[in-house]
Coordinates of C-alpha atoms in Angstrom, one line a residue:
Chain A
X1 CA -87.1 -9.8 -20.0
X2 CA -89.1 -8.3 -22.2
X3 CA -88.0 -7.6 -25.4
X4 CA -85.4 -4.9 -25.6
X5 CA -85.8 -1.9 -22.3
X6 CA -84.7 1.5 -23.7
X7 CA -81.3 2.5 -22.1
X8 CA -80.5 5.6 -20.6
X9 CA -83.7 5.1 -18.8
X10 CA -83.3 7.9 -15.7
X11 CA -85.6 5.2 -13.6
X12 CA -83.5 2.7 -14.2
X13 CA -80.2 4.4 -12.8
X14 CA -82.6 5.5 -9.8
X15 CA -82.9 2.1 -8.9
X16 CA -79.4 0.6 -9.3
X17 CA -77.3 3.1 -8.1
X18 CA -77.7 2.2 -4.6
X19 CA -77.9 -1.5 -5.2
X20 CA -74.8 -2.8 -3.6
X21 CA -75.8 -5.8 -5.4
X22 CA -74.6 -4.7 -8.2
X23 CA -71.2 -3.3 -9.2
X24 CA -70.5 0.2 -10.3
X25 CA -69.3 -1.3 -13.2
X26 CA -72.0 -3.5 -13.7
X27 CA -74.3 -0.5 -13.5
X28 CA -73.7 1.6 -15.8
X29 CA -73.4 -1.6 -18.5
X30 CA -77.0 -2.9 -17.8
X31 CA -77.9 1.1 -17.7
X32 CA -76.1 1.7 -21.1
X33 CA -78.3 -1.5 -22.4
X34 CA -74.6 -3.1 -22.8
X35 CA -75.9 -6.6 -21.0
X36 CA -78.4 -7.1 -23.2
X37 CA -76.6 -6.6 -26.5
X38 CA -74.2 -9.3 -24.9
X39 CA -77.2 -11.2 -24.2
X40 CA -78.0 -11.3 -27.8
X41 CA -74.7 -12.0 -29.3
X42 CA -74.5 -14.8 -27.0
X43 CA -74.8 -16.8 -29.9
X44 CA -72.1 -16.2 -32.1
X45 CA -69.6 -16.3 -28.8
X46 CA -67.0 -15.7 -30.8
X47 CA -67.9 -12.3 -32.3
X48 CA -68.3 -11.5 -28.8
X49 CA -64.9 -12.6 -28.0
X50 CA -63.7 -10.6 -30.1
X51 CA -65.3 -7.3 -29.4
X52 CA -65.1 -7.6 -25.9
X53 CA -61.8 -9.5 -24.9
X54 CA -60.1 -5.8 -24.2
X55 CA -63.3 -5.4 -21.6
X56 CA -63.2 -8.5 -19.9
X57 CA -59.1 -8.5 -19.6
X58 CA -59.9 -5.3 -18.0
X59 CA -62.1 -6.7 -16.0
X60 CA -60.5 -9.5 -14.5
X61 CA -57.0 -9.1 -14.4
X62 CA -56.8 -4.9 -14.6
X63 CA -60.3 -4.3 -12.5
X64 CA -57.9 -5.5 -9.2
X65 CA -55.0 -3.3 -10.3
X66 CA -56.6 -0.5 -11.3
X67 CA -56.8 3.0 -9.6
X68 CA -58.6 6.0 -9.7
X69 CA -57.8 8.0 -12.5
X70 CA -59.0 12.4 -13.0
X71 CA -59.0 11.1 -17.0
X72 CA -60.1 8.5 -18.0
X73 CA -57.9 6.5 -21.2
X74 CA -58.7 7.3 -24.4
X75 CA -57.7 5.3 -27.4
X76 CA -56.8 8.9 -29.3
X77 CA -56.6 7.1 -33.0
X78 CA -60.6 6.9 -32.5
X79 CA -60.9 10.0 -31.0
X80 CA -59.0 11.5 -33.8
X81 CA -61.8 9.5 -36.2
X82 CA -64.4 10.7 -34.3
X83 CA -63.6 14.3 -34.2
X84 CA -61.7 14.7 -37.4
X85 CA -65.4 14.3 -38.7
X86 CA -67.0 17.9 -40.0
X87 CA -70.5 16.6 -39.4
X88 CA -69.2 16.0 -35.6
X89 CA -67.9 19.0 -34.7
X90 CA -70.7 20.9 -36.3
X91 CA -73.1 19.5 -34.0
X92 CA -70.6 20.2 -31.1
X93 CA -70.9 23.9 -32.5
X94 CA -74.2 24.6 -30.2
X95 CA -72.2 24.0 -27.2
X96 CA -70.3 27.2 -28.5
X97 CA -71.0 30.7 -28.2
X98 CA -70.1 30.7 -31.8
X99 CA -73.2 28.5 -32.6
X100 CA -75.5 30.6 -35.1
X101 CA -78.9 31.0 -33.4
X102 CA -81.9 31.6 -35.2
X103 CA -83.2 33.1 -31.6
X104 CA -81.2 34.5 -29.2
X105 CA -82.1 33.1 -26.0
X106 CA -78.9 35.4 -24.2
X107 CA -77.2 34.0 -21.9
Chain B
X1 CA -67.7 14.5 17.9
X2 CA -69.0 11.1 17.4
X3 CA -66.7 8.9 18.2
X4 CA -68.9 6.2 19.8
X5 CA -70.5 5.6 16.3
X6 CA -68.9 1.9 15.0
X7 CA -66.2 2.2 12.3
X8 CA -68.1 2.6 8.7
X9 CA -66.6 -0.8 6.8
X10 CA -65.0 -0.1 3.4
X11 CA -63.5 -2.8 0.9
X12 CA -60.8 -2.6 -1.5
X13 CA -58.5 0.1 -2.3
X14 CA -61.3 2.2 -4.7
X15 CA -62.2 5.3 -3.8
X16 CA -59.5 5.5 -0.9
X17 CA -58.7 8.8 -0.9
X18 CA -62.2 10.4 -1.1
X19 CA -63.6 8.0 1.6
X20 CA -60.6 9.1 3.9
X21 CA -61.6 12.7 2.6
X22 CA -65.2 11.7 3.7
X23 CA -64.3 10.4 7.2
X24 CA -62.3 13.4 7.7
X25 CA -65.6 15.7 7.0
X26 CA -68.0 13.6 8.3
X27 CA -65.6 12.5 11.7
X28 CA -66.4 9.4 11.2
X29 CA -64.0 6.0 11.8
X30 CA -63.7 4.0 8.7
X31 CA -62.0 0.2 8.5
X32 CA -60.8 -0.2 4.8
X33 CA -59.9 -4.0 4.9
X34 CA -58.8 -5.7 1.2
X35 CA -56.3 -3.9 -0.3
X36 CA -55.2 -5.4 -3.4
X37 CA -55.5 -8.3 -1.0
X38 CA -55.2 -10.4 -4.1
X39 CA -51.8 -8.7 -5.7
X40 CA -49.2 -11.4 -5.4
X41 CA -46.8 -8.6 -5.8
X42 CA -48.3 -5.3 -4.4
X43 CA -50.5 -6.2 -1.9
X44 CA -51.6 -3.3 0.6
X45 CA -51.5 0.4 0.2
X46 CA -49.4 1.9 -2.1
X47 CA -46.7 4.4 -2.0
X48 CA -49.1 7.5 -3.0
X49 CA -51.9 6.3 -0.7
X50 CA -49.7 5.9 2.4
X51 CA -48.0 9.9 1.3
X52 CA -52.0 10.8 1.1
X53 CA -52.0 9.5 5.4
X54 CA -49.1 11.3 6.0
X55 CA -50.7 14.5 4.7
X56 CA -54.0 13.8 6.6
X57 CA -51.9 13.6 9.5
X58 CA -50.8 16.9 9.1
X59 CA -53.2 19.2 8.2
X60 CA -55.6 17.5 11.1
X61 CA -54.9 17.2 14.4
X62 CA -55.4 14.4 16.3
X63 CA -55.7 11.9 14.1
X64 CA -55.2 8.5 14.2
X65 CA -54.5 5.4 11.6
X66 CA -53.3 1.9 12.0
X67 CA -51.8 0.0 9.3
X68 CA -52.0 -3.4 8.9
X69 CA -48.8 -5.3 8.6
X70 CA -49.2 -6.2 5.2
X71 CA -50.8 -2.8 4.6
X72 CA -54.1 -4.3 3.4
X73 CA -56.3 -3.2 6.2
X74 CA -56.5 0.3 7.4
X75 CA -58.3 1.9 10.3
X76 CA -58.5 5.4 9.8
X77 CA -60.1 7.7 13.1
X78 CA -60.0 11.4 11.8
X79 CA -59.6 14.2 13.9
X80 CA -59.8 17.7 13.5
X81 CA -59.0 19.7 10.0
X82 CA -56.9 22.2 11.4
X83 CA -55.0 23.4 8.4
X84 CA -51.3 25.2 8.5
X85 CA -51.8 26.1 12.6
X86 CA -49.1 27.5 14.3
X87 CA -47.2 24.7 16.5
X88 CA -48.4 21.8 14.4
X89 CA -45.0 21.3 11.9
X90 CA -45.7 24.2 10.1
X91 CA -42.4 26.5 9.5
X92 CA -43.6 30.3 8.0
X93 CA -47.1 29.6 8.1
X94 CA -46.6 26.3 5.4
X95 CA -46.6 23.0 6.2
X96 CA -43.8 21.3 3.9
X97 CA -45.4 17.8 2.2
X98 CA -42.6 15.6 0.7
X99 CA -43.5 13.3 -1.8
X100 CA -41.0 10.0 -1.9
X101 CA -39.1 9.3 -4.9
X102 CA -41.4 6.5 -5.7
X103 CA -44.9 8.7 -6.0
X104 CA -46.0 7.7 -9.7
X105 CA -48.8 10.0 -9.6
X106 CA -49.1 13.3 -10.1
X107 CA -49.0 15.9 -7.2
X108 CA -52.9 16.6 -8.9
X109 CA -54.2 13.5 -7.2
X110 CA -53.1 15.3 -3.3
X111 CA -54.3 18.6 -4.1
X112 CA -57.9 17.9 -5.0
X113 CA -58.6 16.0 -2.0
X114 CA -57.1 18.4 0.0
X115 CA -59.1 20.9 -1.5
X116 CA -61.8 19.6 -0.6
X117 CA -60.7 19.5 2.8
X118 CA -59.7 23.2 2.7
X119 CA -63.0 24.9 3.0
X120 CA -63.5 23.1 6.2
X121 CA -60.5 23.9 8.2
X122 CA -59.8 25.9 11.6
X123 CA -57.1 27.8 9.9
X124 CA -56.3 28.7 6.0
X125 CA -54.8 25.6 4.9
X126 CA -50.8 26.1 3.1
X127 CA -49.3 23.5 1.9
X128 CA -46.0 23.3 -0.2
X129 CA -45.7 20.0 -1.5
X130 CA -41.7 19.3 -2.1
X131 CA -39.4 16.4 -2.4
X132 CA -38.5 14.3 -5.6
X133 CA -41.5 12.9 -6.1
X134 CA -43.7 16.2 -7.0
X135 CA -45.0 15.7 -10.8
X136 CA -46.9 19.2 -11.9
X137 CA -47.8 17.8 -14.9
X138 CA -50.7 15.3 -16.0
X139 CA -49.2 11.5 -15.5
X140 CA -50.1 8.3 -17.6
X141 CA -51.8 7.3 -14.2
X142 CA -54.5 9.6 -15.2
X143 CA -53.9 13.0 -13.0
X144 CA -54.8 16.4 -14.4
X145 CA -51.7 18.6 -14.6
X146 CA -51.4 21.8 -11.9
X147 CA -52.7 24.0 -14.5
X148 CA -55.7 22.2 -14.6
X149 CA -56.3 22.0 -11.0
X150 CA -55.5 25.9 -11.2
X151 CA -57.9 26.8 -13.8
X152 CA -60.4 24.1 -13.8
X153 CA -61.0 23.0 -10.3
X154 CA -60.0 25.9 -8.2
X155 CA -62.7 28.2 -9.7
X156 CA -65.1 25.4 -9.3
X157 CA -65.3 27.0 -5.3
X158 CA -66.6 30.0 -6.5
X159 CA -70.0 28.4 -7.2
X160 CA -69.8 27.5 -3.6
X161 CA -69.3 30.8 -2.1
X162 CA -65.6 30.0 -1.8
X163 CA -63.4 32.3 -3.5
X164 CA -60.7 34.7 -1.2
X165 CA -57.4 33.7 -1.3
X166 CA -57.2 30.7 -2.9
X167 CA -54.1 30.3 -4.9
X168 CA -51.6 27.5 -6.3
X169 CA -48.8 28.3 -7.3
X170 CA -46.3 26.1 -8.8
X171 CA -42.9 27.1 -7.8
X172 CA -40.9 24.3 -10.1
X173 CA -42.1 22.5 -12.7
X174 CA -41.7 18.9 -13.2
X175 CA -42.6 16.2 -15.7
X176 CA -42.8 12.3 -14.5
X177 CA -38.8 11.1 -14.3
X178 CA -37.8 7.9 -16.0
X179 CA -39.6 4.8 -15.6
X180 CA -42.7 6.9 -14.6
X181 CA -41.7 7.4 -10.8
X182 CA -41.2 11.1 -9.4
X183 CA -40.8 14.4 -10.4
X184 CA -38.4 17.3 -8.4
X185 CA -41.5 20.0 -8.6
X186 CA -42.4 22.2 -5.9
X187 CA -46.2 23.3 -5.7
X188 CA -47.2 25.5 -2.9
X189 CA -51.4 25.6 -1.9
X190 CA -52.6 28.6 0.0
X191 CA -56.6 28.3 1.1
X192 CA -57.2 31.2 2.8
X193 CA -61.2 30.7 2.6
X194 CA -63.2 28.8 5.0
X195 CA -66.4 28.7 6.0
X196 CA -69.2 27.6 7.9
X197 CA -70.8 25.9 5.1
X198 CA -70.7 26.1 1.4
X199 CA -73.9 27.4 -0.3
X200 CA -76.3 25.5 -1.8
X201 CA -75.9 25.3 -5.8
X202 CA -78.4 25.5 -8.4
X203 CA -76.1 24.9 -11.7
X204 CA -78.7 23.9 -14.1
X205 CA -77.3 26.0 -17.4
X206 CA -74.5 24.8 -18.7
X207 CA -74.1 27.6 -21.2
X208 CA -72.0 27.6 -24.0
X209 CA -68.3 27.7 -24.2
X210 CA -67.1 31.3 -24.9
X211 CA -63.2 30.8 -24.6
X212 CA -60.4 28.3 -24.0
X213 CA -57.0 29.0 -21.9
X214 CA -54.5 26.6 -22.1
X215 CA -50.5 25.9 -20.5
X216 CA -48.1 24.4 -22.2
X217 CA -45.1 23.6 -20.7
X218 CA -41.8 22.5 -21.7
X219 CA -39.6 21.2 -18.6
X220 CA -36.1 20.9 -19.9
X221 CA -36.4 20.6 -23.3
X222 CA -36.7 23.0 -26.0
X223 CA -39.4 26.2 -26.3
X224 CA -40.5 25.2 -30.0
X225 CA -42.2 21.9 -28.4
X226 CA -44.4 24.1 -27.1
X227 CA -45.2 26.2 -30.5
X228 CA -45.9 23.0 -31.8
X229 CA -48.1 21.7 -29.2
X230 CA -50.1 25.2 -29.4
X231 CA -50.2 25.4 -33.2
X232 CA -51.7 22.0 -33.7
X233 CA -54.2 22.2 -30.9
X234 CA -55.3 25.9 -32.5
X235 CA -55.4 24.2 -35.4
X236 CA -58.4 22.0 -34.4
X237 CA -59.7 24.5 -31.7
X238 CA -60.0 27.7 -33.2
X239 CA -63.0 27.2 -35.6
X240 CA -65.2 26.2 -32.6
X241 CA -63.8 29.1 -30.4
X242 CA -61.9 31.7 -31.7
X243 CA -61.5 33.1 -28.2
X244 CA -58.2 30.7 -27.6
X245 CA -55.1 31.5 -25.8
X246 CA -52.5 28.8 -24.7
X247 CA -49.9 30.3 -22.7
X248 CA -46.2 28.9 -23.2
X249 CA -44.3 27.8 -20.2
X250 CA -40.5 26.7 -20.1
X251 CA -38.2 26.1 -17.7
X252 CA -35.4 24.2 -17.1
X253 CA -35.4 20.7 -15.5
X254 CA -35.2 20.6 -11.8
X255 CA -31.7 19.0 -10.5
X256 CA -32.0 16.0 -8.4
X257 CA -28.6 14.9 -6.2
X258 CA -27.3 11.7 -7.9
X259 CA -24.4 11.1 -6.1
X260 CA -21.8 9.5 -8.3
X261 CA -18.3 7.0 -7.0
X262 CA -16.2 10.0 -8.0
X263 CA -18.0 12.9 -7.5
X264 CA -20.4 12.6 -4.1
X265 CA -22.0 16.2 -5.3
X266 CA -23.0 15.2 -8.8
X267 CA -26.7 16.0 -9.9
X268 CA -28.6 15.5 -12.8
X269 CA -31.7 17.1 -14.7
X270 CA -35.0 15.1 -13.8
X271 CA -38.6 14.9 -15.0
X272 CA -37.7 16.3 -18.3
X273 CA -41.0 16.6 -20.8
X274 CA -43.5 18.4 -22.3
X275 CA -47.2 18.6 -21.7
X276 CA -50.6 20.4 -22.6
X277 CA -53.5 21.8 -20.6
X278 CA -56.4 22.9 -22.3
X279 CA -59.8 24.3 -20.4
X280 CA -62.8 25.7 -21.8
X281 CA -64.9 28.0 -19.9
X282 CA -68.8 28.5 -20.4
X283 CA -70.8 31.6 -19.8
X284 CA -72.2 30.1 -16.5
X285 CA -68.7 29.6 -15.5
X286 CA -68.4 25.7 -15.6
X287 CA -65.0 24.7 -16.8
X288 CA -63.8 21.6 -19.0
X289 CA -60.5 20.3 -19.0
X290 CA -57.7 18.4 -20.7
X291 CA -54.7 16.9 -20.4
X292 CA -52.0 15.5 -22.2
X293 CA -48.2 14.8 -21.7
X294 CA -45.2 13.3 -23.2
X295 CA -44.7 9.8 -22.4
X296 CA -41.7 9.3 -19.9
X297 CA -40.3 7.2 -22.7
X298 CA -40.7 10.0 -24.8
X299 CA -41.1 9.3 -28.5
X300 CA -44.0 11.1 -29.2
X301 CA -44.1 14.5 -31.0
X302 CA -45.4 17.3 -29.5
X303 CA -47.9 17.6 -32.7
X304 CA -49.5 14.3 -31.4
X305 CA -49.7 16.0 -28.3
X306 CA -51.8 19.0 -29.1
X307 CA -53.9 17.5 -31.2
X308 CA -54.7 14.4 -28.4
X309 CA -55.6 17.6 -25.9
X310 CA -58.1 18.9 -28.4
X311 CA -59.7 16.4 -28.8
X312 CA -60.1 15.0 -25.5
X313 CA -61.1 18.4 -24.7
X314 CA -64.0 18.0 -27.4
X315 CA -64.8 15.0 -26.2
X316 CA -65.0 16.3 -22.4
X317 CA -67.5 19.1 -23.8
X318 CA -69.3 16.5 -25.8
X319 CA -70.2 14.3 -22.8
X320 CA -72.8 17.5 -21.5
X321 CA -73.9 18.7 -18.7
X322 CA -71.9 21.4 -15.8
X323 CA -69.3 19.5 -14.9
X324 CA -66.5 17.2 -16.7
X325 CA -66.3 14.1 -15.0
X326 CA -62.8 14.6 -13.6
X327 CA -64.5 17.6 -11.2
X328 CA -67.9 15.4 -10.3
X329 CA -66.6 14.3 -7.2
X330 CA -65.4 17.5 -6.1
X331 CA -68.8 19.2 -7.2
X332 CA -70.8 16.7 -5.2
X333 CA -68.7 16.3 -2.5
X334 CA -69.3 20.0 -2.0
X335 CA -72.8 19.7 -2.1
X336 CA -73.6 16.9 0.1
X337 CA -71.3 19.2 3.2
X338 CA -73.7 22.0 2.2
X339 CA -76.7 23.2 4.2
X340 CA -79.6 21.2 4.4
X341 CA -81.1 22.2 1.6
X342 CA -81.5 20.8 -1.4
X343 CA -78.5 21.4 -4.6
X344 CA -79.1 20.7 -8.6
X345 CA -76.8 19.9 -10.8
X346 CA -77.1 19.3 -14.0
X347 CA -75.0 16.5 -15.5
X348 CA -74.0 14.5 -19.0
X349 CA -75.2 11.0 -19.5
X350 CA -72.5 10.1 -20.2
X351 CA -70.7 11.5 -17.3
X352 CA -73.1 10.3 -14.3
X353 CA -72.6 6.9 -16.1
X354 CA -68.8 6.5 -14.7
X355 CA -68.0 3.9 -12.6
X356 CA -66.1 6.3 -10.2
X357 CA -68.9 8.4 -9.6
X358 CA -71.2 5.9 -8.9
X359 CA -69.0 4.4 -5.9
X360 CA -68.6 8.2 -4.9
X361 CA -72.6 8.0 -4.5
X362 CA -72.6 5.0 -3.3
X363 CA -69.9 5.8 -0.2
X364 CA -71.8 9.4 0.6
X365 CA -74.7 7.7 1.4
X366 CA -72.8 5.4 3.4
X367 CA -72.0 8.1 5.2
X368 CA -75.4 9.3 5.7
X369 CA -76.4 11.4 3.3
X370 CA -79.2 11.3 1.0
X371 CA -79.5 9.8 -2.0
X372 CA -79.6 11.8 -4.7
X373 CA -82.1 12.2 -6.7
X374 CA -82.1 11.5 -10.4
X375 CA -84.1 13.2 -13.2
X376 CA -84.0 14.6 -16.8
X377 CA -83.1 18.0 -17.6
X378 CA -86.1 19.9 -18.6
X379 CA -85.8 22.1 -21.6
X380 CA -84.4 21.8 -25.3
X381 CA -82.2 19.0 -23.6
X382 CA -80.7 17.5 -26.6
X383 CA -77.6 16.0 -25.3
X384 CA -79.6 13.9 -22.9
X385 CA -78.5 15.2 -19.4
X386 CA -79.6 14.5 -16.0
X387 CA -80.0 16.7 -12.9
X388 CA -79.0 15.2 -9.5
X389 CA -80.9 16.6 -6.3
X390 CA -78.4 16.7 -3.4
X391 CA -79.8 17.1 -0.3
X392 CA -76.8 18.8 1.9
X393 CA -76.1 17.5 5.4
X394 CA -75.9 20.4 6.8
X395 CA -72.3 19.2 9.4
X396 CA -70.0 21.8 7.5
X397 CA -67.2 23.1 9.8
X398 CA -66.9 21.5 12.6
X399 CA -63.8 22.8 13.7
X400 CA -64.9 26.5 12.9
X401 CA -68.2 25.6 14.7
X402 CA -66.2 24.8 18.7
X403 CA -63.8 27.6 17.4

């Protein structure tokens, strides 16, 4: 590889989605650019360890077990962070009709 | 209809219900072989997926399944939706759908597949869904309450041309009982519309969100949980959208026979709880939603509650594009049975990058459709989302087609 690929690349999703050779789950880490920040941390395994031993549980013991779910779970303490945050919800705000707009491009 | 085609092969127990949803609308025989093969202590279907055959069963006619004696292989040969017909167990137009005691998910996770199914059927499709193990609220398993399927997914049709007597109404209101298993609900489906085919949908705008309608309910426990769940979720709601209005919902808890040494007639309250359903609406008419409910070991206050829903309902808006993900499958699904014409939708990054929806793309072209295709949104596109080409197969009804 290359140095690092940009994720989110739309190509890129073009091509695995219909890989069968690759998991769903797989997919959307190597499309998120998750794999290669593993990749790089392979180093200090440890860290790794640590950050990711929720995700591979998950993955090895839960992936079996799990079913579908309409929502997925949320850990709501970082939700809570996340959104508790002025900064966040103001850039939330243009999803809103109560967004100030410098044009008005009615809809 | 094709029957000589081989069985299509499916693994695992992922997906189940929409790839029996598929095979239903595409008449096509599928083998689902591994299920939780490797559970030591559940292997095979389980109790919700075999309740989700027994409906099947009902609403079509002449289907057939075999089971597997361990229950991990599954050979599924649809027949024809037919919906509530006369002379097919249907007493005053309904066909009656008992959950078993055991159903840990919520009744949520039947009605959206059979919604799908709906559209396509000979006759409207009625279902009341009855017996102790109806749960019309959101479950820790992940199902969106009936409110949510009410306000959220129902409308969804309307994009689709589908929209004349379509109602749910949910005659008794349960939470999940103890230990996560059952409810005593009673939710009755009427899907009065069906058609040919669905139109083809251009949803490229998501808008912006102009008001949020909620439901809280309280089953068997005090009103003021559900002040407290609406104050707290105002609380974080309102400066976004000013427009908000959670209605309050209480009832009593639903009595289940529990037969006692003494007293053979004794019954006791079940499925007691409280919940929240939150959905924002945009002025193009796509819908968010979110739910949260107590616990079934209870402990959490309702504050926690509404303030959970708020922000998962942020979160669901933050993730872009026209659809939340727990209504992508739905949306797609749709569009692939559409004409054969071509269907945009535009979609969050964030949303298109879910494992679920991935398999679902992955199964409707096993089916024979399309693949869809994949490119940015043009346009001040500053969340980052995608629009999916669906090319529709153009099969629709095909009972309303011989009828």
């Amino acid at each position: 590889l290359r140095g690092k690929r940009p994720a989110f690349r739309v190509t890129d999703l073009s091509r695995m989605m219909y890989d069968d050779t690759i998991s769903p789950f797989d997919v959307i880490r190597r499309w998120s650019g998750q794999d290669q920040d593993d990749e790089n941390d392979e180093e200090n395994e440890d860290d790794e360890d640590d950050d990711d031993a929720f995700l591979k549980k998950t993955n090895a013991e839960q992936e079996d077990q799990s079913d579908y779910r309409a929502i997925p779970e949320y850990d709501y303490e970082e939700l809570e962070r996340k959104w508790r945050d002025e900064e966040m919800i103001e850039s939330l705000r243009k999803r809103f009709v109560t967004a100030r707009l410098s044009g008005n491009d009615g809809d | 209809m094709a029957t000589s085609q081989p069985p299509l092969r499916f693994t695992g127990h992922k997906n189940l219900v929409h790839r029996l949803v598929l095979a239903t609308l595409t008449g096509r025989t599928v083998h689902i072989s591994q299920i939780r093969s490797s559970s030591p202590t559940n292997p095979g279907l389980a109790p919700h997926e075999i309740s989700f055959l027994r409906l099947l069963e009902s609403v079509t006619n002449g289907s057939e399944m075999e089971i597997s004696y361990t229950g991990t292989i599954l050979v599924y040969k649809p027949g024809l939706i037919t919906g509530s017909a006369a002379g097919h167990g249907t007493s005053g137009g309904f066909i009656r759908h008992e959950l078993p005691a055991g159903c840990t998910r919520g009744v949520s996770y039947f009605l959206v597949p059979l919604c799908l199914l709906a559209p396509f059927s000979k006759s409207p499709m009625k279902v009341t869904f009855t017996g102790p193990g109806v749960i019309t609220s959101a479950t820790p398993a992940g199902d969106l309450s009936v409110d949510s399927v009410r306000t959220a997914i129902l409308p969804l049709y309307n994009q689709f041309g589908i929209f004349n007597n379509i109602e749910l109404r949910v005659l008794r209101r349960s939470n999940i009982g103890a230990h996560g298993k059952g409810g005593a609900g009673e939710v009755q489906l009427v899907f009065g519309h069906q058609v040919r085919l669905p139109k083809t949908l251009h949803l490229l705008n998501p808008g912006r969100i102009k008001k949020i309608r909620g439901v809280a309910y309280s089953v068997g426990v005090a009103a003021s949980n559900n002040a407290r769940m609406i104050e707290v979720a105002r609380g974080v709601l309102n400066p976004l959208v000013p427009d908000t209005y959670i209605f309050s919902d209480v009832s009593s808890a639903p009595l289940v026979p529990a037969p006692e040494r003494n007293n053979a007639s004794a019954k006791k309250k079940f499925g007691l709880g409280f919940g929240l359903s939150l959905v924002a609406e945009s002025s193009t008419g796509c819908f968010f939603s979110a739910d949260v409910v107590s616990p079934p070991s209870g402990g959490q206050p309702p504050e926690d509650i509404g303030k959970n829903c708020a922000y998962q309902l942020l979160e669901t808006i933050a993730k872009g594009g026209c659809v939340p993900p727990a209504a992508a499958s739905t949306m797609v699904t749709l569009m692939t049975m559409g004409s054969e014409d071509v269907s945009r939708l535009q979609i969050g990054r964030a949303v298109i990058a879910d494992e679920n929806l991935i398999q679902v793309a992955r199964d409707l072209s096993k089916f024979g459709a399309p693949g869809w295709g994949i490119r940015d949104a043009a346009g001040e596109n500053e969340d980052g989302d995608v629009i999916i080409s669906v090319v529709g197969r153009g099969i629709g009804n095909v009972g309303r087609k011989v009828a």
